[in-house]
Amino acid sequence: MKLRVGDLAVGRAGDKGSVLDLTLVAHDEHSYELLVQRLDEHTVARLLRHSVPGPVRRYTVPALHAIKYVAPNALPGGVYASLHPGLHWQKAAIWLLLDLCIEGAEVNLPKEACEGRTNES
Amino acid sequence: MRNLVCRIGSGAGFAGDRVDPAIRLAASGEVDVIALECLAERTLLPALKARAVNPHMGYDPRLRRRLAPLLPVAHANSCKILTNLGQANPTEAGNEIIRLASDCGIRGLRVAVVHGDDVLSLADKIAWDRPITGTLVGAHAYLGVGPLAQAVAEGAHVVVTGRVADSALFAASAIAGLDFGETALAGALTLGHLLECSGQLTGGNFEPIGGELLSAGDYAKLGFPLAHVYSDGSAEISLLKDAPGRLDVETCTLQLLYEVHDPSHYATPDLVLDFTSVHFELLGRNHIGVHGAGSRGVPPTLKVSGFVEMPGWIADVEIGFAGTRALERARRAADVLRLRLAEWTESDLAIDLVGVDSVLRAGALPLLARPAELRLHVSARCSDLADAQIVEDEVYALTLSGPAGGCSLRSERRPRVEVVDGYIRASHVPTQVAWSTS
């Protein structure tokens, strides 16, 4: 069965200087544990590296069912130095996580695994 | 035993935030103070430039738009106002508020101006995260609750300042009534952090699982949060009874962790906060209790934001395509530009298809249907305005010498600005409170 991360958790992206931070808050304990298990630091770093540079650090807050991914060099020079169209593209960066697809032990970008599913609307 | 200390309304979460929610909070009589956060990283730079041109400017140019309707309502309801809309010039903001009070017929309004955040003259005492390669045009430290709480305790009706930690701005009016010790202060600062982004706590920038949106009418009149703060640092957050929005454990948890890195070490000027023990409790519809924030002591330094101007400009130029094969024509146009702008290195030139993958790039969802219309966007770092003109001209030349139907052009230039973080010992940053009365 394919699971979209955004069906298990709500999320929001933030930024400070060159640091991108992504927050997931799981809907319940079971979802939280699944996300902690599948979205480890290494997996998320591998998936994010297509879109943002640098390493990723993960923090978990079990009491709040929350997981943070912090990428300290993701926004080189801060948001004003970006060559993306318009300012603040990074506010959409949480969809890099919300649209990830979990299938068994695999986690993939939507292109590879969730095609046709996450675009239903 | 906990006592109610004060009732705080969140009236603005950035300089351009809506004006009307704060007026509704003040008019309700259900808040003792409204905090207005009007100074993001981005806001300070134009303020510094305005001050350099005219020493009487450099505060939020929207001051009158925001405060002209709010000040009389707040005054009539004994509601204080705390704000950082002083930006790069709190003194002149204070003077303008006194003039505004006089224009509104308000006499005896006590305005406190808090100074000290501008630390450019102390630049040799700042430890920067990385070497500064451009021109440092401003350096502002994030002040803590101290001078703000002092101004409130000494009877200010309006407190205006420049750079200050958002947690401090929103918590300052509660400080005098808190129990002794770090636990109560940690609770109040945590509440301040929760309130600092206005509608982002109450259903804005929030998509629940399942994706159900608020109605357009609800977003358009989204209520901003208010909170009852208690002496032990616990709080209850709510919306006005008739205010649309969504305030629940999920919206609160997302805001608690927003722009936080290590949740067990969130540094504010006053305390390093530990959010891992925070507990939210649903008390009723749009009514949340919060307690349990921990403290890891007082940090030795204040954070400083440095604004660095780099030489050159960024050119932003767009061209549209529509109709059958619009995607193919746009992609071909992008390839043409890569050939024509070959002098730009890959790291100084971005060519994106807006509507396809310009935001998330490789992480974008797959394209399941051909876009009926789309835009090609070019951003290029340029050493001077002449080079920026070349970028614009090359995009515009596509209309005659590129794939058919290039249309809907627009072109902008922006200066190259970077924000650098630094740290300065709090003891090196003196603060003052200056008073005036209408």
mmCIF file of C-alpha atoms in Angstrom, chain A residues 63-120:
data_model
loop_
_atom_site.group_PDB
_atom_site.id
_atom_site.type_symbol
_atom_site.label_atom_id
_atom_site.label_comp_id
_atom_site.label_asym_id
_atom_site.label_seq_id
_atom_site.Cartn_x
_atom_site.Cartn_y
_atom_site.Cartn_z
ATOM 1 C CA ALA A 63 5.367 14.080 23.194
ATOM 2 C CA LEU A 64 4.118 16.304 20.372
ATOM 3 C CA HIS A 65 4.272 13.632 17.621
ATOM 4 C CA ALA A 66 6.545 16.088 15.827
ATOM 5 C CA ILE A 67 9.619 15.677 13.643
ATOM 6 C CA LYS A 68 11.908 18.467 12.467
ATOM 7 C CA TYR A 69 14.297 18.366 9.528
ATOM 8 C CA VAL A 70 16.826 21.187 9.549
ATOM 9 C CA ALA A 71 19.005 21.851 6.499
ATOM 10 C CA PRO A 72 21.593 24.472 7.534
ATOM 11 C CA ASN A 73 22.950 25.284 4.060
ATOM 12 C CA ALA A 74 19.780 24.847 2.035
ATOM 13 C CA LEU A 75 19.289 28.558 1.277
ATOM 14 C CA PRO A 76 22.769 29.911 0.489
ATOM 15 C CA GLY A 77 23.002 33.612 1.299
ATOM 16 C CA GLY A 78 19.440 33.673 2.674
ATOM 17 C CA VAL A 79 16.143 34.025 0.847
ATOM 18 C CA TYR A 80 17.064 37.285 -0.949
ATOM 19 C CA ALA A 81 20.040 35.721 -2.700
ATOM 20 C CA SER A 82 17.847 33.038 -4.288
ATOM 21 C CA LEU A 83 17.505 32.773 -8.071
ATOM 22 C CA HIS A 84 14.117 31.070 -7.808
ATOM 23 C CA PRO A 85 11.299 33.063 -9.383
ATOM 24 C CA GLY A 86 9.863 35.445 -6.775
ATOM 25 C CA LEU A 87 10.819 35.663 -3.127
ATOM 26 C CA HIS A 88 10.259 32.949 -0.522
ATOM 27 C CA TRP A 89 10.008 29.810 -2.654
ATOM 28 C CA GLN A 90 11.011 27.952 0.510
ATOM 29 C CA LYS A 91 7.560 28.405 2.035
ATOM 30 C CA ALA A 92 6.462 25.642 -0.354
ATOM 31 C CA ALA A 93 9.389 23.395 0.544
ATOM 32 C CA ILE A 94 7.297 21.398 3.016
ATOM 33 C CA TRP A 95 5.640 19.712 0.012
ATOM 34 C CA LEU A 96 8.982 18.068 -0.647
ATOM 35 C CA LEU A 97 8.097 16.006 2.435
ATOM 36 C CA LEU A 98 4.290 15.990 2.324
ATOM 37 C CA ASP A 99 4.278 14.517 -1.197
ATOM 38 C CA LEU A 100 6.809 11.793 -0.479
ATOM 39 C CA CYS A 101 5.478 8.319 -0.979
ATOM 40 C CA ILE A 102 5.991 5.503 1.506
ATOM 41 C CA GLU A 103 5.624 2.029 0.060
ATOM 42 C CA GLY A 104 6.764 -0.778 2.335
ATOM 43 C CA ALA A 105 10.278 0.133 3.370
ATOM 44 C CA GLU A 106 10.733 2.439 0.364
ATOM 45 C CA VAL A 107 10.376 6.206 0.422
ATOM 46 C CA ASN A 108 10.367 7.984 -2.914
ATOM 47 C CA LEU A 109 9.820 11.288 -4.618
ATOM 48 C CA PRO A 110 6.331 11.454 -6.100
ATOM 49 C CA LYS A 111 7.759 11.190 -9.606
ATOM 50 C CA GLU A 112 9.011 7.711 -8.898
ATOM 51 C CA ALA A 113 6.276 6.140 -6.859
ATOM 52 C CA CYS A 114 3.108 8.177 -6.368
ATOM 53 C CA GLU A 115 2.430 9.246 -9.937
ATOM 54 C CA GLY A 116 -1.241 9.710 -10.529
ATOM 55 C CA ARG A 117 -2.058 9.477 -6.844
ATOM 56 C CA THR A 118 -1.036 12.805 -5.376
ATOM 57 C CA ASN A 119 -2.432 14.779 -8.302
ATOM 58 C CA GLU A 120 -5.969 13.487 -7.975
#
